[in-house]
Coordinates of C-alpha atoms in Angstrom, one line a residue:
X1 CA 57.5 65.1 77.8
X2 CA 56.4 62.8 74.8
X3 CA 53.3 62.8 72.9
X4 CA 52.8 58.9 74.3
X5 CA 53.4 60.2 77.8
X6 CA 50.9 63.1 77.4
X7 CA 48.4 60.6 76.1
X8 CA 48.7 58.1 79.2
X9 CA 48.2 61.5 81.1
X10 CA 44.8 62.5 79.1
X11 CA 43.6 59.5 79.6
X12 CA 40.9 59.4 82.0
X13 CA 41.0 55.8 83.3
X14 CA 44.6 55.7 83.5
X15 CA 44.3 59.1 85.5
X16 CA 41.7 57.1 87.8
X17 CA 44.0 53.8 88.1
X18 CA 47.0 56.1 89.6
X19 CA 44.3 57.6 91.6
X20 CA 43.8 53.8 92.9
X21 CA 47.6 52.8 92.9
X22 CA 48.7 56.0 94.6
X23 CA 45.8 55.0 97.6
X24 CA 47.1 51.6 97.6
X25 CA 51.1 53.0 98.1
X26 CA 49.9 55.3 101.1
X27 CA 47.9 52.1 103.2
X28 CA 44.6 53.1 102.5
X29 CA 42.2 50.5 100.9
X30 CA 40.0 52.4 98.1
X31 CA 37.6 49.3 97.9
X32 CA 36.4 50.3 101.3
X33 CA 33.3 48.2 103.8
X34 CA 30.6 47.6 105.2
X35 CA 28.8 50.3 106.5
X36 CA 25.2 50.9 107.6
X37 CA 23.1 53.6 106.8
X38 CA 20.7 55.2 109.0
X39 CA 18.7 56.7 105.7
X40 CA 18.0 56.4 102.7
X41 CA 17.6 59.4 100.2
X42 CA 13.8 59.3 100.0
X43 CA 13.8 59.0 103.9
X44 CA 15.9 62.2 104.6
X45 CA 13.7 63.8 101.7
X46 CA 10.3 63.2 103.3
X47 CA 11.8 63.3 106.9
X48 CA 13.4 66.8 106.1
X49 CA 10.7 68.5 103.8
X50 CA 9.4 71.0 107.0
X51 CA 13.6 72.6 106.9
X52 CA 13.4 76.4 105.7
X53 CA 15.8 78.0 103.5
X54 CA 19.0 78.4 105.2
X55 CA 17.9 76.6 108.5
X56 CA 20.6 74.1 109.9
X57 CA 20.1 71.1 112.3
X58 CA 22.1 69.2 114.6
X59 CA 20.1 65.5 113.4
X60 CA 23.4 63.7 112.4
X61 CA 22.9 61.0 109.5
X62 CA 24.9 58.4 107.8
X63 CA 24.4 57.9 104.1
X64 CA 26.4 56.1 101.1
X65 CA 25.7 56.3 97.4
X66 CA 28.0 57.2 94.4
X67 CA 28.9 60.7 93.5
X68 CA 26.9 61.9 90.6
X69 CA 28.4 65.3 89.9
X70 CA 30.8 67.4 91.9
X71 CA 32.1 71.6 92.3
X72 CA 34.1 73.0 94.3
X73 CA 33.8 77.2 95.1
X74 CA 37.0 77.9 96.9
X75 CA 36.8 76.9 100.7
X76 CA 33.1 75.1 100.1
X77 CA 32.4 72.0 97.7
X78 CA 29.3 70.8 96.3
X79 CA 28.6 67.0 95.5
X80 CA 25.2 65.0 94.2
X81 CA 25.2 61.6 95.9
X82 CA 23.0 58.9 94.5
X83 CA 21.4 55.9 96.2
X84 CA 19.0 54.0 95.1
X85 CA 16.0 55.9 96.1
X86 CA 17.5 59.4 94.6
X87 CA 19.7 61.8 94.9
X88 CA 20.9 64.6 97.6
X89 CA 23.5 67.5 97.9
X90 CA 26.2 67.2 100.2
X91 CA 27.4 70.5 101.4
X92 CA 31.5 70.1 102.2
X93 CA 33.4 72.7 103.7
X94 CA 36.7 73.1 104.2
X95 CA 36.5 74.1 107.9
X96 CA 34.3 71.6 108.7
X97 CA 36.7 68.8 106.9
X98 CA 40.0 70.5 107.5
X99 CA 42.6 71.3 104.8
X100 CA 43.4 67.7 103.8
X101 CA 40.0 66.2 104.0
X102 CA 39.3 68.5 102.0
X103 CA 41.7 68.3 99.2
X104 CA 41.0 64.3 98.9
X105 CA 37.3 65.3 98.9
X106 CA 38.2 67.7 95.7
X107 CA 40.3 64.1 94.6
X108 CA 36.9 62.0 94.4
X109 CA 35.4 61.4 90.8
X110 CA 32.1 61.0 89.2
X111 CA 31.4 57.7 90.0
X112 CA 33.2 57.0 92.9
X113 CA 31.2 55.2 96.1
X114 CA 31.7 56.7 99.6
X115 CA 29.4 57.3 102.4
X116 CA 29.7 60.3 104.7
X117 CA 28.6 61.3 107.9
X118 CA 26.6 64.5 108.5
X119 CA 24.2 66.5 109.7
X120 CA 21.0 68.0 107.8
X121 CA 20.5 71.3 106.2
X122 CA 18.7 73.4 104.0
X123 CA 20.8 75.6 101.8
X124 CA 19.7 79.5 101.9
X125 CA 18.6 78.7 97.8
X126 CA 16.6 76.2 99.0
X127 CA 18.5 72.5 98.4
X128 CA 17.9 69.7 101.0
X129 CA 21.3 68.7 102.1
X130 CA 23.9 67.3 104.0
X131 CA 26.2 69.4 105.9
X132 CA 29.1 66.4 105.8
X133 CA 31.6 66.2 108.8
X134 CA 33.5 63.2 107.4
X135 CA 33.5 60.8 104.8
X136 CA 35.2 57.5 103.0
X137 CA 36.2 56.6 99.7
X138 CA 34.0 53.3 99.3
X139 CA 34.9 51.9 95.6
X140 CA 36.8 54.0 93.3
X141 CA 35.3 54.2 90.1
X142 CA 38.1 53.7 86.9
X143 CA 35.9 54.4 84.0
X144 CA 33.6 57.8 83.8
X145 CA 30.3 57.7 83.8
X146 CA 28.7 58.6 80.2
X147 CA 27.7 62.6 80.2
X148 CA 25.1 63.7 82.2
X149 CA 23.6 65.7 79.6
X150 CA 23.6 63.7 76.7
X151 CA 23.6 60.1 78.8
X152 CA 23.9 56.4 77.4
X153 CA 21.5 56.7 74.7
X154 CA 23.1 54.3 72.2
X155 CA 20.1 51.1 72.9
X156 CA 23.1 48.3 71.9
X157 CA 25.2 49.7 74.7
X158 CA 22.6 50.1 77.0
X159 CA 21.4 46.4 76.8
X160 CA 25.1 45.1 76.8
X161 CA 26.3 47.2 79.8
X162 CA 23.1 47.8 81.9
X163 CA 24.9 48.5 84.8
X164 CA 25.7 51.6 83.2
X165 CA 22.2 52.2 81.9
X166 CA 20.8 51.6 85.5
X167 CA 23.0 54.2 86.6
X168 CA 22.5 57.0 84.5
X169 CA 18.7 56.4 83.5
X170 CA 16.4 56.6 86.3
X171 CA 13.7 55.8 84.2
X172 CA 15.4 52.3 83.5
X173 CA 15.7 51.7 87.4
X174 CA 12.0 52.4 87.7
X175 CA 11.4 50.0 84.8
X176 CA 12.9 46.9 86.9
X177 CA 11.7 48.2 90.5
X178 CA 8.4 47.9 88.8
X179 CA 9.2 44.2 87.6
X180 CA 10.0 43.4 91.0
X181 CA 6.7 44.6 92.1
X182 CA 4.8 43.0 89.6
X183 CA 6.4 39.3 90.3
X184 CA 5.8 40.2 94.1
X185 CA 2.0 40.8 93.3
X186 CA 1.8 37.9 91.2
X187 CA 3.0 35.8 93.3
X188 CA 0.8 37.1 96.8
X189 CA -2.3 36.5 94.5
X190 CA -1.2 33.4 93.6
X191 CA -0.6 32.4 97.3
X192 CA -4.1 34.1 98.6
X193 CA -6.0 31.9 96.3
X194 CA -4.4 29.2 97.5
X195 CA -1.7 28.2 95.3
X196 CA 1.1 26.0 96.4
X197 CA 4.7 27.3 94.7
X198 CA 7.1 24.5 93.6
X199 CA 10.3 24.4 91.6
X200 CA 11.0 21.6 88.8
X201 CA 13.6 20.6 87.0
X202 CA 15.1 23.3 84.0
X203 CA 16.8 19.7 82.4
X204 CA 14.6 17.0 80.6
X205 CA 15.3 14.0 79.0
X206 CA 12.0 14.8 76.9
X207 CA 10.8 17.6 74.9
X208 CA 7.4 18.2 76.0
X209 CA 4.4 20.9 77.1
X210 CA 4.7 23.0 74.0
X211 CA 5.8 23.0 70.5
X212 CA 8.8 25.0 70.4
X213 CA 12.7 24.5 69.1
X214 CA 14.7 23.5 72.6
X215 CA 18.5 23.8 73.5
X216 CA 20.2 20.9 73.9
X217 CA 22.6 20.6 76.3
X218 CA 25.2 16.9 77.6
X219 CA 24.5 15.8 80.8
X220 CA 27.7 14.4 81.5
X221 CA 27.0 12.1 84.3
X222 CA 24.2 10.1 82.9
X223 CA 25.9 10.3 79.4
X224 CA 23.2 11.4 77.3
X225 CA 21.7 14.6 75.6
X226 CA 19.3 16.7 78.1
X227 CA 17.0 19.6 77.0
X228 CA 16.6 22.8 78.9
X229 CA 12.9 23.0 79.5
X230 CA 10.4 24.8 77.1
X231 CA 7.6 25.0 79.2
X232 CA 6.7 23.3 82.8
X233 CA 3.6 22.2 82.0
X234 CA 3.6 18.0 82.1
X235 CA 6.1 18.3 85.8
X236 CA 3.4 20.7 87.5
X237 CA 0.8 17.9 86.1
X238 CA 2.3 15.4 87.9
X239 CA 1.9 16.8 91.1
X240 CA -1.8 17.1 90.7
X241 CA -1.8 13.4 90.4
X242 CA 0.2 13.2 93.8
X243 CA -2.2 15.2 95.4
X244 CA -1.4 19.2 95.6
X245 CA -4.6 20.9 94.9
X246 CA -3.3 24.1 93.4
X247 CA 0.5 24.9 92.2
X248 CA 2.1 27.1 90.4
X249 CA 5.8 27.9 89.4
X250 CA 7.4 31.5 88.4
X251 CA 10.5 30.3 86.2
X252 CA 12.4 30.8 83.4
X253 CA 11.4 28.6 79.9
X254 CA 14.2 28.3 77.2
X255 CA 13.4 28.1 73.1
X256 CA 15.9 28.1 70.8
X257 CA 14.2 30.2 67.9
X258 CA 14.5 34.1 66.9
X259 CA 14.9 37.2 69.0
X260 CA 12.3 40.5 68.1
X261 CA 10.8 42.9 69.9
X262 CA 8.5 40.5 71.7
X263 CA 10.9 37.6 71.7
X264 CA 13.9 36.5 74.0
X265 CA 15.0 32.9 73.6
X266 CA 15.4 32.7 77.4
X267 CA 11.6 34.3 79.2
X268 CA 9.9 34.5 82.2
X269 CA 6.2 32.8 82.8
X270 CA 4.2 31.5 85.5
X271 CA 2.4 28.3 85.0
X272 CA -0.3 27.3 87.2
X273 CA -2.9 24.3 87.5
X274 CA -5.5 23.6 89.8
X275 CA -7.5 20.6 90.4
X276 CA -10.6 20.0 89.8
X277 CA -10.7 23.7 87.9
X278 CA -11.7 24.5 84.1
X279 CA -11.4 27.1 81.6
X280 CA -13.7 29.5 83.6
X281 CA -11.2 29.4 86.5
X282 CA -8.6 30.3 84.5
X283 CA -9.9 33.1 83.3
X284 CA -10.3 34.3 86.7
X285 CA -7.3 33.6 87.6
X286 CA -5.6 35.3 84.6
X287 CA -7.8 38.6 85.1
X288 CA -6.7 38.6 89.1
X289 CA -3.4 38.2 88.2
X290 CA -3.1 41.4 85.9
X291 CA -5.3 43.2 87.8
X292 CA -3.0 42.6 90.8
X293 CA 0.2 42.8 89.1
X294 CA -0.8 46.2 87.5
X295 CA -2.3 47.9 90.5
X296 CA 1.4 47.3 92.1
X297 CA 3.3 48.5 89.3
X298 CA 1.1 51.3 87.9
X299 CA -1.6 52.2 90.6
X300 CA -4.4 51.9 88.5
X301 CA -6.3 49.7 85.8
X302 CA -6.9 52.2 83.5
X303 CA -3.4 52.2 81.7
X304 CA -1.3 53.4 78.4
X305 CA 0.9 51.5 76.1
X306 CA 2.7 53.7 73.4
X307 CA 0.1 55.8 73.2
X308 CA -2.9 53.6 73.5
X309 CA -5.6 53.4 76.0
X310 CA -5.8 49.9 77.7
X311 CA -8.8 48.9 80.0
X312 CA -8.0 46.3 82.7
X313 CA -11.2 46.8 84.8
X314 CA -14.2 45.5 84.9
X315 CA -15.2 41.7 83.0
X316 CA -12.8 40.8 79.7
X317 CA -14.0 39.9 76.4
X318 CA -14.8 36.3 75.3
X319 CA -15.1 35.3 71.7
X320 CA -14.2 32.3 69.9
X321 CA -11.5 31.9 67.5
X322 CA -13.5 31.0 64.4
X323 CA -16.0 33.8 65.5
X324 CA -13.3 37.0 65.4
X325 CA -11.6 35.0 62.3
X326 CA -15.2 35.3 60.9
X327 CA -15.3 38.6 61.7
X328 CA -12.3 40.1 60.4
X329 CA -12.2 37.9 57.3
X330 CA -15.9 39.3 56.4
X331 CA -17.2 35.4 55.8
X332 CA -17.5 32.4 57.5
X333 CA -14.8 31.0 59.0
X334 CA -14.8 27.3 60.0
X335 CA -15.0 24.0 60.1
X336 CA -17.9 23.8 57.5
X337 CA -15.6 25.2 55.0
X338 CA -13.9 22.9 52.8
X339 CA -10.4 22.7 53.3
X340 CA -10.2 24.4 49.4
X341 CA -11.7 27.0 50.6
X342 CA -10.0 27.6 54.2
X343 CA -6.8 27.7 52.2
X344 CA -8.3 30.5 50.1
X345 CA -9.0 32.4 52.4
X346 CA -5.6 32.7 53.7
X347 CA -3.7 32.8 50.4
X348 CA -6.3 35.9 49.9
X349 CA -5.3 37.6 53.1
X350 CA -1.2 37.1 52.6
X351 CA -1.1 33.6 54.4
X352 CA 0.7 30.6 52.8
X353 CA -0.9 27.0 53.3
X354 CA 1.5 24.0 54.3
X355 CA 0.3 20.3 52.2
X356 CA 0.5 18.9 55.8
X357 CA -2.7 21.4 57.6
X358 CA -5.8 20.3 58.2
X359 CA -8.7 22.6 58.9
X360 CA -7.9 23.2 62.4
X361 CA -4.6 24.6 61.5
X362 CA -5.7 26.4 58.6
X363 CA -8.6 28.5 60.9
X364 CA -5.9 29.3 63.3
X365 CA -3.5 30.1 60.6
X366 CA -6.1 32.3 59.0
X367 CA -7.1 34.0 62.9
X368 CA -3.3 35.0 63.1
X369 CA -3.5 36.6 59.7
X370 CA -7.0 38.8 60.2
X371 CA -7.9 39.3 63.8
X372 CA -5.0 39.1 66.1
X373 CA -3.2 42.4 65.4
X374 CA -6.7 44.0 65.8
X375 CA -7.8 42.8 69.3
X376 CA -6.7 45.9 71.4
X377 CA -9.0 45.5 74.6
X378 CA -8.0 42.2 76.7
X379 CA -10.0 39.6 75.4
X380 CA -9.8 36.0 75.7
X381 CA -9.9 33.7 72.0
X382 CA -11.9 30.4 73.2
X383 CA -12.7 26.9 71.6
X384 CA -9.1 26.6 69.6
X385 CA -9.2 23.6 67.0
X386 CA -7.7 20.0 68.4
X387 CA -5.3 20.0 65.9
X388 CA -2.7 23.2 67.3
X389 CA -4.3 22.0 71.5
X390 CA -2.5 18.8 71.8
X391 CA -2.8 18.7 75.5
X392 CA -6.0 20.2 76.0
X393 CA -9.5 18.8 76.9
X394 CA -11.7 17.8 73.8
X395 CA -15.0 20.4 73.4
X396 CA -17.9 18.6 74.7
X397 CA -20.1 19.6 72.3
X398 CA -17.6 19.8 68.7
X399 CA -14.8 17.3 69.3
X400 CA -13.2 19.5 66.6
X401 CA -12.2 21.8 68.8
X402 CA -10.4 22.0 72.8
X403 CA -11.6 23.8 75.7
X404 CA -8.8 26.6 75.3
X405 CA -7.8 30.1 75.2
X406 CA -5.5 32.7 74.7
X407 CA -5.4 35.9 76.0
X408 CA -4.7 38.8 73.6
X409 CA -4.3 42.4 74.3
X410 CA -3.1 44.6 71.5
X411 CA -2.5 41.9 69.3
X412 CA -0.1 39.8 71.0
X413 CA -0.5 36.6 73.4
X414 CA -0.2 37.2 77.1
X415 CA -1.6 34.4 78.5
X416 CA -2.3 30.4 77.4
X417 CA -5.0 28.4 79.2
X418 CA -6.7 25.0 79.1
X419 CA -8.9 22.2 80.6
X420 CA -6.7 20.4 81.1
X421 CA -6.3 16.7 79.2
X422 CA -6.3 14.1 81.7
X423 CA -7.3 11.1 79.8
X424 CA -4.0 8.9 79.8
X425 CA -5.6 6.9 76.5
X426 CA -6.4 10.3 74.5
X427 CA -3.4 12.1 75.6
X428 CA -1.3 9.1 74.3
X429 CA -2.8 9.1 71.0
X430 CA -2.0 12.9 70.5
X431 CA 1.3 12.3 71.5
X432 CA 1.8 9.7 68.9
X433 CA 0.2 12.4 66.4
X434 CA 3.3 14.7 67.5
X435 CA 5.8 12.0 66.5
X436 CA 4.9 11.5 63.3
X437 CA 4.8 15.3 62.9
X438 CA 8.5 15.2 64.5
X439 CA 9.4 12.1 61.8
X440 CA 8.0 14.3 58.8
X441 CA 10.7 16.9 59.5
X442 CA 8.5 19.1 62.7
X443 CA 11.4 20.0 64.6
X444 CA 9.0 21.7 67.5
X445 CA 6.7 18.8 67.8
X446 CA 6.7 17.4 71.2
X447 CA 8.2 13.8 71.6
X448 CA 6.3 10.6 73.6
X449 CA 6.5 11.2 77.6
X450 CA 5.9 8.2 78.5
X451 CA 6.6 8.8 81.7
X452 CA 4.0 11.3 81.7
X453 CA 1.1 9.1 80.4
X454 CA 2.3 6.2 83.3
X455 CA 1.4 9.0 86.4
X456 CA -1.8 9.8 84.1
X457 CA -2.6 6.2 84.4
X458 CA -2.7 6.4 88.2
X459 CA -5.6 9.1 87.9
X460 CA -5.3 13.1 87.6
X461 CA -8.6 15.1 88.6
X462 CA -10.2 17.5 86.2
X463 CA -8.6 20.6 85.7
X464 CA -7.3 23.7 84.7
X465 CA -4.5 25.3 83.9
X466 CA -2.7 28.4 82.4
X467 CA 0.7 30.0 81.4
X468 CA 1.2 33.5 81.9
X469 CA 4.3 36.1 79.8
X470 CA 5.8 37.7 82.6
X471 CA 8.0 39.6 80.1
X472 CA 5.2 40.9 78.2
X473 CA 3.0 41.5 80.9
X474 CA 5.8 43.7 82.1
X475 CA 6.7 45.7 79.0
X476 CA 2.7 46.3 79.1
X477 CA 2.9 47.7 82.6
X478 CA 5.4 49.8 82.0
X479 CA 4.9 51.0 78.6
X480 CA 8.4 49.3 77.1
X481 CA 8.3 49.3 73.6
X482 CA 10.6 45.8 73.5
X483 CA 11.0 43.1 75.5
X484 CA 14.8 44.1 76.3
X485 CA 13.4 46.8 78.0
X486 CA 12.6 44.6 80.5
X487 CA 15.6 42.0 80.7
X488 CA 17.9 43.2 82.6
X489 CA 20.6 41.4 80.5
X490 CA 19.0 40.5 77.4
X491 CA 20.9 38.0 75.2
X492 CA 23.1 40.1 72.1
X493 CA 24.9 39.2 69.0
X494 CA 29.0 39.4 69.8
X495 CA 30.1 43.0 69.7
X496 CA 32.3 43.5 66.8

């Protein structure tokens, strides 16, 4: 035999594909279907706790996952099947199957799907199982599964293959069930207070409700250039002015700018407004909505990220930008400052100073540099300067500054709120103030909606609104280090 021959031999997916092909020549279909379960893994588990060592049943079950591991001890074989609520021991003997059962049985790989039919055991050393009287090849698996022991650890072949990493991490799995939970509780609080949900358009002619880089994309039938949305602020605040009360929309926002640990150019939020609301509604809303979302995922309040205690109970911190950027820069930090010495202050704690800033900027500029990596506890920064709140209510007493805040918890935004702008004169003006910005070279400045400003025209009620990170708010719940951790397919350089 040649070397090339022995190779094609050695070679584990071209052992599996004549595996396939040689099911395929004898009439039997190796892609298998449909077939319904009457357990789960987690169900036999809690249903079959009470068996004793070595006692046998005559409770026949039906059950399908994909083989984990697999040995064979002469006339008996031992497989681990996993579904997607954990793993069991199927117990295969050769009487039971008869000889040629039994031989395909020995056939199956790691990674193969079949489901079996059985009855339930404990094994005299103690193991749950399933005493199987037949079974079927469901989907036969061509590539191996990475090694048990040693796993898919590499983090750049986990993101790009997750299937795999879902598969042989059970911790990952847990990751995303958890996600699931936490949109599910989100989105039950959101509809117990009242909260109409609505979808609206991911294409806009305009780029609008945030300052961010878009993606621009041709819309072929109108003939023009369409942006993929970067926030759905100004659609949700339409509705108010048709009349919904309360809405809210859990979607995905796009922004063409840089990828880190807490970044993704494609993101999950939830945006919410509510008529007639106002900064202090917000902030209920946004502590309900954690509270919620991390009593499904984690069971408690009283939670850990990367080794730091976090405290979701009880009422949340409220301080005012200029007062924690006074407070970490160790002198006062406002608008009484001249602008010379705003800028000093943040060339003196590593910041740089733009010609264009005015003070507004400049005090958020310098907050960024001294306070926000130090805000650990959830605490939400009020009263942010006009000049970085373009679509947020003037302060009624310092028209310097908008009735806004962020939410930070261990130095990084989680949530963004106003009272809301609804002034279709003022809110003109400020977007007027955005194109200029956008003509001087600002790339995320927002352009004129003017659309927008007409259904402002026709009258929008006071209110409130808020964005929330789902992402983050996820990696927080469940202790992810990055925000891949919580993409299922997070966006990747080209493999080389």
């Amino acid at each position: 035999m040649s070397d090339a021959s022995e190779e094609i031999i050695d070679d584990p997916v071209e052992v599996r594909r004549n595996k396939r092909q040689a099911l395929i020549d004898a009439g039997r279909d190796p892609y298998g279907h449909a077939f319904a379960s009457s357990h789960t893994v987690e169900q036999l588990d809690e249903q079959y706790a009470h068996l004793e060592d070595g006692q046998d049943t005559e409770d026949e079950v039906a059950i399908a996952g994909r083989v984990m591991a697999k040995r064979a001890q002469g006339k008996v074989a031992f497989l681990e099947l996993m579904d997607h609520t954990g793993t069991i021991q199927l117990f295969c003997r050769i009487n039971t199957l008869g000889e040629d059962a039994f031989e395909e049985l020995k056939d199956l790989d790691v990674g193969d799907w079949i489901a079996v039919h059985g009855t339930m055991m404990r094994t005299r050393r103690g193991q749950l199982s399933v005493a199987v009287s037949s079974f079927e090849l469901m989907s036969k698996s061509l590539r191996p599964l990475p090694e048990k022991f040693h796993g898919l650890q590499d983090k750049e072949t986990r993101y790009r293959q997750r299937y795999v990493d879902l598969v042989v991490n059970p911790e990952v799995r847990e990751t995303f069930k958890k996600r699931s939970r936490i949109i599910s509780a989100i989105r039950r609080f959101m509809e117990d207070e009242g909260y109409y949900e609505v979808e609206t358009p991911f294409l806009s002619p305009i780029i609008g409700g945030a300052n961010a880089k878009p993606f621009i994309t041709h819309f072929n039938a109108l003939d023009r250039d369409y942006y993929l949305r970067i926030a759905t602020e100004l659609p949700l605040k339409r509705l108010l002015v048709g009349g919904f009360p309360k809405v809210f929309e859990l979607g995905r926002i796009f922004r063409n700018e840089g990828m880190d640990p807490y970044h993704n150019p494609e993101f999950t939020t939830m945006e919410a407004y509510e008529a007639f609301g106002d900064l202090e509604s917000m902030m209920d809303l946004a502590e309900g909505c954690f509270k919620a979302a991390a009593e499904a995922a984690c069971g408690t309040l009283h939670i850990e990220y990367q080794g730091t205690p976090i405290d979701l109970s009880g009422d949340w911190r409220r301080a005012t930008m200029m007062e924690l950027a006074s407070e970490y820069a160790g002198e006062d930090v406002s608008f009484g400052r001249t602008r010379e010495e705003l800028v000093a202050i943040l060339e003196k704690n590593g910041g740089h100073a733009e010609a264009a800033w005015g003070k507004g900027k400049l005090i958020a500029e310098i907050f960024e540099a001294v306070a926000e990596e130090k805000i650990i506890q959830p605490t939400f920064v009020i009263d942010h300067p006009l000049e970085i709140s373009p679509l947020a209510k003037k302060h009624p007493d310092n028209p310097e500054l908008t009735q806004r805040f962020e939410l930070f918890i261990l130095g990084h935004e989680y949530a963004n709120a106003f009272t809301e702008l609804n002034d279709p004169v003022d809110q003109a003006e400020r977007f007027m103030e955005q194109v200029k910005a956008k003509d001087m070279g600002d790339d995320e400045a927002m352009g004129f909606d003017a659309d927008y400003i007409r259904a402002l025209e026709y009258g929008m009620p006071p209110a409130g609104g808020i964005g929330i990170g789902i992402d983050r708010l996820t990696m927080l719940l469940t202790d992810a280090p990055t925000i891949r951790d919580v993409l299922l397919f997070p966006h990747m350089r080209d493999e080389a």
